[in-house]
Short mmCIF file of C-alpha atoms in Angstrom, two decimals:
data_model
loop_
_atom_site.label_atom_id
_atom_site.label_comp_id
_atom_site.label_asym_id
_atom_site.label_seq_id
_atom_site.Cartn_x
_atom_site.Cartn_y
_atom_site.Cartn_z
CA MET A 1 11.36 19.11 -4.53
CA GLU A 2 11.33 16.67 -1.66
CA LYS A 3 14.17 17.06 0.79
CA ARG A 4 15.91 13.82 1.63
CA SER A 5 16.13 13.20 5.36
CA THR A 6 19.55 13.92 6.84
CA HIS A 7 18.77 12.09 10.07
CA ILE A 8 21.29 9.31 10.73
CA PRO A 9 19.77 6.34 12.63
CA SER A 10 21.39 5.59 15.95
CA PRO A 11 22.96 2.14 16.59
CA LYS A 12 19.96 1.42 18.82
CA LYS A 13 17.53 2.21 15.97
CA LEU A 14 19.50 0.10 13.52
CA LEU A 15 19.45 -2.84 15.92
CA TYR A 16 15.75 -2.37 16.62
CA ASP A 17 14.84 -2.36 12.92
CA ARG A 18 16.99 -5.42 12.28
CA ILE A 19 15.40 -7.38 15.12
CA ALA A 20 11.92 -6.32 14.00
CA GLU A 21 12.68 -7.53 10.49
CA GLN A 22 14.13 -10.87 11.55
CA GLY A 23 11.64 -11.69 14.31
CA THR A 24 14.02 -13.38 16.74
CA VAL A 25 17.77 -12.72 16.69
CA SER A 26 20.75 -13.73 18.83
CA LYS A 27 23.59 -11.41 19.85
CA LEU A 28 25.92 -13.38 17.56
CA ASP A 29 23.61 -12.77 14.59
CA LEU A 30 23.71 -9.04 15.30
CA LEU A 31 27.50 -9.00 15.76
CA GLN A 32 27.89 -10.61 12.35
CA THR A 33 25.68 -7.89 10.80
CA PHE A 34 26.88 -4.73 12.54
CA SER A 35 30.39 -3.38 13.14
CA LEU A 36 30.06 -3.14 16.91
CA THR A 37 32.27 -4.60 19.60
CA LYS A 38 30.87 -7.37 21.76
CA SER A 39 30.86 -5.14 24.85
CA THR A 40 29.06 -2.30 22.99
CA MET A 41 26.52 -4.74 21.61
CA THR A 42 25.90 -6.21 25.05
CA ARG A 43 25.46 -2.73 26.59
CA ILE A 44 22.97 -1.59 23.92
CA LEU A 45 20.92 -4.79 24.10
CA ASP A 46 20.80 -4.54 27.91
CA GLU A 47 19.66 -0.89 27.66
CA MET A 48 16.96 -1.73 25.11
CA THR A 49 15.73 -4.60 27.26
CA GLU A 50 15.59 -2.40 30.36
CA GLU A 51 13.69 0.28 28.42
CA GLY A 52 11.12 -2.29 27.30
CA LEU A 53 12.00 -2.04 23.60
CA LEU A 54 13.16 -5.67 23.51
CA ILE A 55 12.27 -8.86 25.34
CA GLU A 56 14.20 -12.10 25.67
CA SER A 57 12.38 -14.87 23.83
CA GLY A 58 14.19 -18.04 24.79
CA PHE A 59 17.45 -19.63 23.72
CA GLY A 60 18.89 -20.56 20.34
CA GLU A 61 20.82 -23.68 19.38
CA SER A 62 24.21 -24.14 21.04
CA SER A 63 27.33 -24.20 18.90
CA GLY A 64 29.41 -25.81 21.67
CA GLY A 65 29.02 -23.38 24.56
CA ARG A 66 26.08 -21.73 26.24
CA ARG A 67 22.86 -21.52 24.30
CA PRO A 68 22.53 -17.93 23.02
CA ILE A 69 19.75 -15.66 24.29
CA LEU A 70 17.27 -14.74 21.56
CA TYR A 71 15.81 -11.24 21.37
CA GLN A 72 12.65 -9.89 19.78
CA ILE A 73 10.96 -6.51 19.84
CA ASN A 74 8.45 -6.11 22.64
CA PRO A 75 5.01 -6.12 21.01
CA SER A 76 3.46 -4.14 23.87
CA TYR A 77 6.13 -1.41 24.10
CA GLY A 78 3.63 0.81 22.35
CA TYR A 79 0.79 0.81 19.83
CA ILE A 80 0.40 2.36 16.42
CA ILE A 81 -2.66 3.53 14.52
CA GLY A 82 -2.80 3.01 10.76
CA LEU A 83 -5.27 4.98 8.66
CA GLU A 84 -6.25 4.50 5.01
CA ILE A 85 -8.17 7.27 3.31
CA SER A 86 -9.70 6.19 0.00
CA ARG A 87 -12.51 7.34 -2.28
CA VAL A 88 -14.65 4.23 -1.75
CA TYR A 89 -13.66 2.62 1.56
CA SER A 90 -11.49 3.90 4.38
CA SER A 91 -9.92 1.87 7.19
CA LEU A 92 -8.52 2.42 10.66
CA GLY A 93 -6.41 -0.10 12.52
CA LEU A 94 -4.66 -0.48 15.85
CA PHE A 95 -1.41 -2.46 15.77
CA ASP A 96 1.16 -3.56 18.33
CA MET A 97 4.86 -3.07 17.63
CA GLN A 98 5.11 -6.43 15.83
CA MET A 99 2.35 -5.25 13.48
CA ASN A 100 -0.19 -7.66 14.88
CA PRO A 101 -3.62 -6.08 14.24
CA LYS A 102 -5.54 -5.61 17.47
CA SER A 103 -8.59 -4.01 15.80
CA ILE A 104 -9.41 -2.91 12.23
CA VAL A 105 -12.55 -1.22 11.05
CA HIS A 106 -13.69 -0.31 7.52
CA TRP A 107 -16.39 2.10 6.37
CA ARG A 108 -17.76 3.27 3.08
CA MET A 109 -17.00 6.83 1.96
CA ASP A 110 -19.83 8.91 0.57
CA GLN A 111 -20.76 12.56 -0.03
CA ALA A 112 -21.37 13.06 3.68
CA PHE A 113 -17.74 12.34 4.56
CA THR A 114 -16.32 15.82 4.39
CA PRO A 115 -12.89 16.22 6.01
CA GLU A 116 -14.52 17.60 9.16
CA ARG A 117 -16.84 14.62 9.56
CA PHE A 118 -14.04 12.23 8.65
CA ILE A 119 -11.76 13.60 11.38
CA ASP A 120 -14.60 13.38 13.91
CA HIS A 121 -15.28 9.79 12.87
CA ILE A 122 -11.70 8.55 13.26
CA SER A 123 -11.29 10.43 16.56
CA ILE A 124 -14.31 8.64 18.00
CA GLN A 125 -13.09 5.31 16.65
CA ILE A 126 -9.62 5.79 18.08
CA ARG A 127 -11.10 6.49 21.50
CA ALA A 128 -13.11 3.28 21.15
CA PHE A 129 -9.90 1.37 20.36
CA LEU A 130 -8.19 2.71 23.46
CA ARG A 131 -11.19 1.92 25.62
CA ASP A 132 -11.62 -1.60 24.23
CA HIS A 133 -7.95 -2.49 24.74
CA GLN A 134 -7.53 -0.56 28.01
CA LEU A 135 -4.82 1.71 26.64
CA VAL A 136 -3.85 5.29 27.50
CA ASP A 137 -2.69 8.05 25.16
CA SER A 138 0.98 7.73 26.21
CA GLN A 139 1.06 4.19 24.79
CA ILE A 140 0.28 5.39 21.25
CA ILE A 141 3.41 5.96 19.16
CA GLY A 142 1.62 7.82 16.37
CA ILE A 143 -0.71 7.64 13.39
CA GLY A 144 0.33 6.68 9.89
CA ILE A 145 -1.91 7.90 7.07
CA GLY A 146 -1.93 6.19 3.68
CA ILE A 147 -3.88 7.97 0.96
CA GLY A 148 -5.33 5.23 -1.22
CA ALA A 149 -6.59 7.53 -3.98
CA VAL A 150 -5.08 8.75 -7.21
CA GLY A 151 -3.55 12.20 -6.93
CA PRO A 152 -0.42 13.91 -5.63
CA LEU A 153 0.31 14.79 -2.03
CA ASP A 154 3.04 16.54 -0.08
CA ARG A 155 4.59 14.20 2.46
CA GLU A 156 6.84 16.85 4.00
CA GLN A 157 3.95 19.22 4.72
CA GLY A 158 1.37 16.51 5.37
CA LEU A 159 -0.93 17.78 2.63
CA ILE A 160 -3.44 16.02 0.41
CA LEU A 161 -3.22 18.06 -2.79
CA LYS A 162 -5.62 16.99 -5.54
CA PRO A 163 -7.19 13.56 -4.98
CA LEU A 164 -9.37 12.40 -7.88
CA HIS A 165 -12.91 11.07 -7.67
CA PHE A 166 -13.55 11.80 -3.98
CA PRO A 167 -17.33 11.83 -3.40
CA SER A 168 -17.34 14.87 -1.10
CA SER A 169 -15.75 18.29 -1.41
CA GLY A 170 -13.06 19.88 0.71
CA TRP A 171 -10.25 17.36 0.25
CA ASN A 172 -8.04 19.50 -2.03
CA ASN A 173 -4.99 21.12 -0.41
CA LEU A 174 -5.97 19.62 2.92
CA PRO A 175 -3.43 19.64 5.82
CA ILE A 176 -4.50 16.19 6.90
CA CYS A 177 -1.61 15.53 9.32
CA LYS A 178 -2.14 18.83 11.15
CA LEU A 179 -5.89 18.22 11.44
CA VAL A 180 -5.41 14.67 12.74
CA GLU A 181 -2.76 15.77 15.22
CA GLU A 182 -4.90 18.62 16.54
CA ARG A 183 -7.97 16.41 16.91
CA THR A 184 -6.32 13.31 18.37
CA GLY A 185 -3.16 14.59 20.08
CA PHE A 186 -1.01 12.01 18.28
CA LYS A 187 1.82 12.70 15.82
CA ALA A 188 0.89 11.81 12.24
CA TRP A 189 2.90 10.91 9.13
CA LEU A 190 1.68 10.80 5.54
CA ASP A 191 2.44 8.77 2.43
CA ASN A 192 0.46 7.66 -0.59
CA GLY A 193 -1.55 4.47 -0.67
CA ALA A 194 0.65 2.57 -3.09
CA ASN A 195 3.77 3.14 -0.98
CA SER A 196 1.88 2.18 2.16
CA ALA A 197 0.48 -0.97 0.54
CA LEU A 198 3.93 -1.99 -0.61
CA LEU A 199 5.32 -1.52 2.91
CA GLY A 200 2.54 -3.70 4.26
CA GLU A 201 2.90 -6.46 1.67
CA ARG A 202 6.69 -6.46 2.05
CA TRP A 203 6.26 -6.91 5.80
CA SER A 204 3.94 -9.89 5.26
CA ILE A 205 6.68 -11.74 3.33
CA ARG A 206 9.70 -10.22 5.13
CA HIS A 207 11.27 -13.61 5.87
CA ALA A 208 11.68 -14.16 2.11
CA ASN A 209 14.12 -11.21 2.17
CA ILE A 210 12.79 -9.75 -1.08
CA GLN A 211 14.74 -6.55 -1.84
CA HIS A 212 13.26 -5.29 -5.11
CA MET A 213 9.48 -5.14 -5.41
CA LEU A 214 6.83 -3.46 -7.51
CA TYR A 215 3.24 -2.78 -6.43
CA VAL A 216 0.58 -1.74 -8.96
CA HIS A 217 -3.03 -0.93 -8.12
CA ALA A 218 -5.60 -0.84 -10.94
CA GLY A 219 -8.98 0.58 -10.04
CA ALA A 220 -10.50 4.03 -10.39
CA GLY A 221 -7.03 4.96 -11.63
CA LEU A 222 -3.58 3.44 -11.73
CA ARG A 223 -1.11 3.75 -8.84
CA TYR A 224 2.27 2.18 -8.30
CA ALA A 225 5.17 2.01 -5.88
CA MET A 226 8.69 0.61 -6.11
CA MET A 227 11.02 -0.76 -3.47
CA SER A 228 14.76 -1.17 -3.99
CA HIS A 229 17.12 -2.72 -1.43
CA GLY A 230 14.20 -2.91 0.98
CA SER A 231 13.39 0.83 0.83
CA ILE A 232 10.59 2.70 -0.93
CA VAL A 233 11.81 4.67 -3.96
CA HIS A 234 10.67 8.30 -3.76
CA GLY A 235 11.08 10.72 -6.64
CA THR A 236 11.35 14.51 -6.56
CA MET A 237 7.54 14.69 -6.75
CA ASP A 238 4.95 12.44 -5.15
CA MET A 239 3.15 11.19 -8.23
CA GLU A 240 2.08 7.61 -7.65
CA ASP A 241 -0.31 7.97 -10.57
CA ALA A 242 2.52 8.53 -13.07
CA ILE A 243 2.21 4.96 -14.33
CA GLY A 244 -1.25 5.86 -15.63
CA GLN A 245 0.32 8.53 -17.87
CA MET A 246 2.66 6.04 -19.54
CA ILE A 247 1.97 6.35 -23.29
CA ILE A 248 1.26 2.96 -24.90
CA GLN A 249 -0.38 4.26 -28.11
CA THR A 250 0.84 7.53 -29.62
CA ASP A 251 -2.43 8.33 -31.36
CA GLY A 252 -4.63 6.89 -28.62
CA PRO A 253 -7.50 8.39 -26.62
CA ARG A 254 -7.28 10.73 -23.65
CA LEU A 255 -9.11 9.95 -20.42
CA ASN A 256 -8.90 13.22 -18.51
CA HIS A 257 -8.42 16.78 -19.71
CA ASP A 258 -4.93 17.05 -18.21
CA GLY A 259 -3.73 13.55 -19.07
CA ASN A 260 -1.59 12.26 -21.94
CA TYR A 261 -3.10 11.03 -25.20
CA GLY A 262 -2.72 7.29 -25.53
CA ALA A 263 -1.87 6.91 -21.82
CA LEU A 264 -2.31 3.60 -20.01
CA GLU A 265 -5.13 4.94 -17.84
CA ALA A 266 -7.23 5.57 -20.99
CA PHE A 267 -7.27 1.79 -21.54
CA VAL A 268 -7.04 0.42 -18.00
CA SER A 269 -9.23 2.01 -15.33
CA VAL A 270 -12.79 1.82 -14.09
CA GLN A 271 -13.63 5.06 -15.88
CA ALA A 272 -12.05 3.87 -19.15
CA LEU A 273 -14.06 0.62 -19.12
CA GLU A 274 -17.31 2.48 -18.41
CA GLN A 275 -16.69 5.00 -21.20
CA SER A 276 -15.84 2.26 -23.69
CA ALA A 277 -18.86 0.12 -22.77
CA ARG A 278 -21.28 3.08 -22.90
CA SER A 279 -19.95 4.25 -26.23
CA GLU A 280 -20.32 0.81 -27.80
CA ALA A 281 -23.74 0.25 -26.25
CA LYS A 282 -25.15 3.39 -27.84
CA MET A 283 -24.20 2.10 -31.29
CA ASP A 284 -25.99 -1.25 -31.17
CA ASN A 285 -28.58 -3.27 -29.28
CA ASP A 286 -26.22 -4.36 -26.57
CA LEU A 287 -26.91 -7.70 -24.82
CA ILE A 288 -25.61 -6.36 -21.50
CA LEU A 289 -28.25 -3.62 -21.57
CA GLN A 290 -30.98 -6.19 -22.30
CA ARG A 291 -29.88 -8.66 -19.64
CA TYR A 292 -29.40 -6.16 -16.82
CA LYS A 293 -32.11 -3.72 -17.95
CA VAL A 294 -30.03 -0.54 -17.81
CA ALA A 295 -29.70 2.43 -20.13
CA PRO A 296 -26.29 3.07 -21.78
CA GLU A 297 -25.58 6.03 -19.48
CA LYS A 298 -26.27 3.77 -16.46
CA LEU A 299 -23.81 1.10 -17.57
CA THR A 300 -21.59 1.16 -14.50
CA TYR A 301 -18.49 -0.78 -13.61
CA ASP A 302 -20.47 -2.96 -11.18
CA VAL A 303 -22.79 -4.03 -14.00
CA LEU A 304 -19.84 -4.78 -16.26
CA VAL A 305 -18.15 -6.90 -13.59
CA GLN A 306 -21.33 -8.88 -13.01
CA ALA A 307 -21.70 -9.46 -16.77
CA PHE A 308 -18.04 -10.56 -16.93
CA ARG A 309 -18.55 -13.05 -14.12
CA ASP A 310 -21.80 -14.26 -15.72
CA GLY A 311 -19.90 -15.14 -18.89
CA ASN A 312 -21.14 -12.38 -21.17
CA PRO A 313 -18.82 -12.48 -24.21
CA HIS A 314 -18.92 -8.69 -24.76
CA ALA A 315 -17.91 -8.01 -21.14
CA ARG A 316 -15.25 -10.71 -21.33
CA GLU A 317 -13.71 -9.07 -24.40
CA LEU A 318 -13.82 -5.65 -22.75
CA PHE A 319 -11.96 -6.80 -19.63
CA THR A 320 -9.54 -9.00 -21.57
CA GLN A 321 -8.50 -6.10 -23.78
CA ALA A 322 -7.96 -3.95 -20.71
CA ALA A 323 -5.91 -6.72 -19.11
CA SER A 324 -3.76 -7.01 -22.25
CA HIS A 325 -3.04 -3.28 -22.23
CA PHE A 326 -2.28 -3.49 -18.53
CA GLY A 327 0.19 -6.30 -19.23
CA ILE A 328 2.03 -4.06 -21.73
CA GLY A 329 2.26 -1.30 -19.15
CA LEU A 330 3.56 -3.75 -16.55
CA ALA A 331 6.19 -5.03 -18.97
CA ASN A 332 7.45 -1.50 -19.58
CA VAL A 333 7.95 -0.90 -15.86
CA ILE A 334 9.43 -4.36 -15.30
CA ASN A 335 11.95 -3.88 -18.11
CA LEU A 336 13.17 -0.67 -16.48
CA PHE A 337 13.23 -1.85 -12.85
CA HIS A 338 13.66 -5.66 -12.91
CA PRO A 339 11.90 -6.39 -9.59
CA GLU A 340 11.93 -9.78 -7.94
CA THR A 341 8.25 -9.64 -7.02
CA ILE A 342 5.29 -7.78 -8.52
CA ILE A 343 2.15 -7.42 -6.41
CA LEU A 344 -1.06 -6.49 -8.19
CA GLY A 345 -4.15 -5.11 -6.48
CA GLY A 346 -7.28 -3.06 -7.08
CA ALA A 347 -10.79 -3.50 -8.39
CA LEU A 348 -9.77 -4.53 -11.92
CA ILE A 349 -7.30 -7.11 -10.70
CA HIS A 350 -9.93 -8.71 -8.48
CA SER A 351 -12.77 -8.45 -10.99
CA HIS A 352 -12.08 -11.96 -12.27
CA GLU A 353 -9.15 -14.38 -12.17
CA LEU A 354 -8.95 -14.10 -15.99
CA PHE A 355 -7.93 -10.43 -15.69
CA PHE A 356 -4.94 -11.29 -13.51
CA GLN A 357 -3.97 -14.26 -15.68
CA THR A 358 -4.16 -12.30 -18.93
CA ALA A 359 -2.20 -9.34 -17.58
CA VAL A 360 0.56 -11.60 -16.23
CA GLU A 361 0.82 -13.62 -19.46
CA VAL A 362 1.08 -10.46 -21.58
CA ALA A 363 3.64 -8.96 -19.21
CA GLN A 364 5.75 -12.11 -19.29
CA ARG A 365 5.70 -12.29 -23.08
CA ASN A 366 6.95 -8.72 -23.27
CA THR A 367 9.53 -8.91 -20.48
CA TYR A 368 13.07 -8.56 -21.77
CA ARG A 369 15.23 -11.68 -21.24
CA TYR A 370 12.24 -13.79 -20.25
CA PRO A 371 12.34 -16.70 -19.32
CA GLU A 372 15.92 -16.33 -18.01
CA TYR A 373 14.57 -13.50 -15.85
CA GLN A 374 11.26 -14.48 -14.25
CA PRO A 375 9.82 -12.16 -11.61
CA HIS A 376 7.12 -13.52 -9.31
CA PHE A 377 3.59 -12.16 -9.72
CA SER A 378 1.29 -12.12 -6.69
CA LEU A 379 -2.09 -10.88 -5.55
CA GLY A 380 -0.51 -10.12 -2.19
CA ILE A 381 -1.15 -11.45 1.29
CA LEU A 382 -2.79 -8.52 3.04
CA LYS A 383 -4.86 -7.29 0.07
CA GLU A 384 -7.47 -4.78 1.36
CA GLU A 385 -5.59 -4.37 4.66
CA ALA A 386 -2.23 -3.65 3.02
CA VAL A 387 -2.51 0.13 3.11
CA VAL A 388 -3.58 0.41 6.74
CA THR A 389 -0.85 -2.02 7.80
CA GLY A 390 1.81 -0.22 5.77
CA ALA A 391 0.72 3.09 7.28
CA ALA A 392 1.39 1.66 10.74
CA ILE A 393 4.79 0.38 9.63
CA MET A 394 5.61 3.88 8.39
CA VAL A 395 5.14 5.21 11.92
CA ARG A 396 7.46 2.59 13.40
CA ASN A 397 10.04 3.42 10.74
CA HIS A 398 9.93 7.06 11.87
CA MET A 399 10.58 6.22 15.52
CA VAL A 400 13.70 7.92 16.86
CA LEU A 401 15.61 5.79 19.38
#
């Protein structure tokens, strides 16, 4: 069971996080938010400015007296590295304290990317970042790692446990944080990809002050994350793939040997679509096979997506059915959680605009109290850079001031 942190943020940390969230804030704004005396507030702000945590960013509007000084966090106080590890593409980014990306690189994962080669690769790239931006090690706050692949992990111990569908071996029970720290010299923190993506997307719309959000990724598998009152909801186990085991048909099929029968992932995932298409293709003279000149066993997701986009009716039906099932799964989660905003991502979501539209329409029809309650559905702002950005935000959240 995960142990909840007993660390109590200092007043300085609370002020820092508030200013980071708001962008620019006056002393009066902070006094109205926090139960601190004016003299204490002035002392803390002066200390943070002297330490380089904050900078003065001009003056606000006057309410009759002096124009108030506005504060913002100092973007160059330090720098943070965000890392996404995924089965298909991985990403590494360098961010300043305001989460402005200074450099981001992406690379395709393949069988050659064993953990050893992966660690070597990111170490070389980090050194390139520092060299390109003329930074030294002491300016790096830490490395956030978001695991964008289905499977559990242990955040407390910094372990990747059993990621599914990784092309190379060696990733099970991997002490990724320890390995990264030993190789780079920087402190590392770990969370799953869905949580990291949600942190990133929430940051991109922070001025909207959304408190309750849901993020769902539909690709090789299903992953999800929830945020309540601005904080990620963590359970007693790190199982971001639990949404895929939601049963939507009691006598339905089973995708993996250890999964539930009739689970959502058996209807909505890359593997599920490939299995369904191959099974149907073997029973008749399939037009997709004729058009793209492939054998049933070679009917891959990429071929199906291309057929869908080319207007093939069989492919359209296949994806539409998957989107409808996905909408039912979304409605079940929405009816339990009632988020303000739902962000959808992943290969299936981006396969075609019809997939997103169908899933949203089905979810809305099955949302309790709709249309009185109407959550907002979005494809997100950061999209493929959400995980790496959220991983960097995780590091800043762990700063002790």
